[in-house]
Coordinates of C-alpha atoms in Angstrom, one line a residue:
M12 CA 30.2 23.5 -5.5
S13 CA 27.3 22.3 -3.4
E14 CA 24.8 19.7 -4.6
P15 CA 21.9 22.2 -5.1
N16 CA 24.2 24.4 -7.2
I17 CA 25.2 21.5 -9.3
K18 CA 21.5 20.6 -9.8
V19 CA 20.7 24.2 -10.8
N20 CA 23.5 24.2 -13.4
N21 CA 22.3 20.8 -14.7
F22 CA 18.8 22.2 -15.0
K23 CA 19.9 25.3 -16.8
N24 CA 21.8 23.2 -19.3
A25 CA 18.8 20.9 -19.9
L26 CA 16.5 23.9 -20.3
S27 CA 18.9 25.4 -22.8
R28 CA 18.9 22.1 -24.8
L29 CA 15.1 22.0 -24.7
K30 CA 14.9 25.5 -26.1
E31 CA 17.3 24.5 -28.8
G32 CA 15.2 21.5 -29.8
I33 CA 12.0 23.6 -29.8
A34 CA 13.6 26.2 -32.0
K35 CA 14.7 23.5 -34.5
Y36 CA 11.4 21.7 -34.6
N37 CA 9.5 22.6 -37.8
G38 CA 6.3 20.6 -37.2
T39 CA 6.9 17.8 -39.7
D40 CA 9.9 15.8 -38.4
D41 CA 8.6 13.0 -36.1
L42 CA 12.1 12.0 -35.0
L43 CA 12.9 15.6 -33.9
R44 CA 9.5 15.8 -32.2
D45 CA 10.2 12.7 -30.2
G46 CA 13.6 14.2 -29.2
V47 CA 12.0 17.4 -28.0
I48 CA 9.5 15.4 -26.0
Q49 CA 12.3 13.4 -24.4
R50 CA 14.2 16.6 -23.6
F51 CA 11.0 18.0 -22.0
E52 CA 10.6 15.0 -19.8
F53 CA 14.2 15.1 -18.8
T54 CA 14.1 18.9 -18.1
F55 CA 10.9 18.5 -16.1
E56 CA 12.4 15.8 -13.9
L57 CA 15.5 17.9 -13.3
A58 CA 13.3 20.9 -12.4
W59 CA 11.5 18.8 -9.8
K60 CA 14.7 17.4 -8.3
T61 CA 16.3 20.8 -8.3
L62 CA 13.4 22.4 -6.5
K63 CA 13.3 19.6 -4.0
A64 CA 17.0 19.8 -3.2
G65 CA 16.7 23.6 -2.8
L66 CA 13.8 23.4 -0.5
L67 CA 15.3 20.7 1.6
T68 CA 18.5 22.6 2.1
S69 CA 17.2 26.1 2.7
V70 CA 13.8 25.7 4.3
P71 CA 13.3 23.8 7.6
I72 CA 10.3 21.6 7.2
K73 CA 8.5 20.3 10.3
L74 CA 6.3 17.3 9.5
R75 CA 3.6 16.2 11.9
R76 CA 1.3 13.3 11.8
R77 CA -2.3 13.8 11.0
T78 CA -4.7 12.9 13.6
N79 CA -8.4 12.4 13.4
D80 CA -8.8 15.7 15.3
S81 CA -7.0 17.8 12.7

């Protein structure tokens, strides 16, 4: 399995766990709220890394230096 595919699977698992935490949160349990926040942060970071890996492997990006003219 390629690295981008592994990252997608990891992201899907993290998203599933985040949804699970949100479903269990009742609005009163501070410890559960903190856990959901932590899961969100983790899932967000995985989303960013997954998107970055996908873009770097499938889209050729040509970088150019900015000049004062452009």
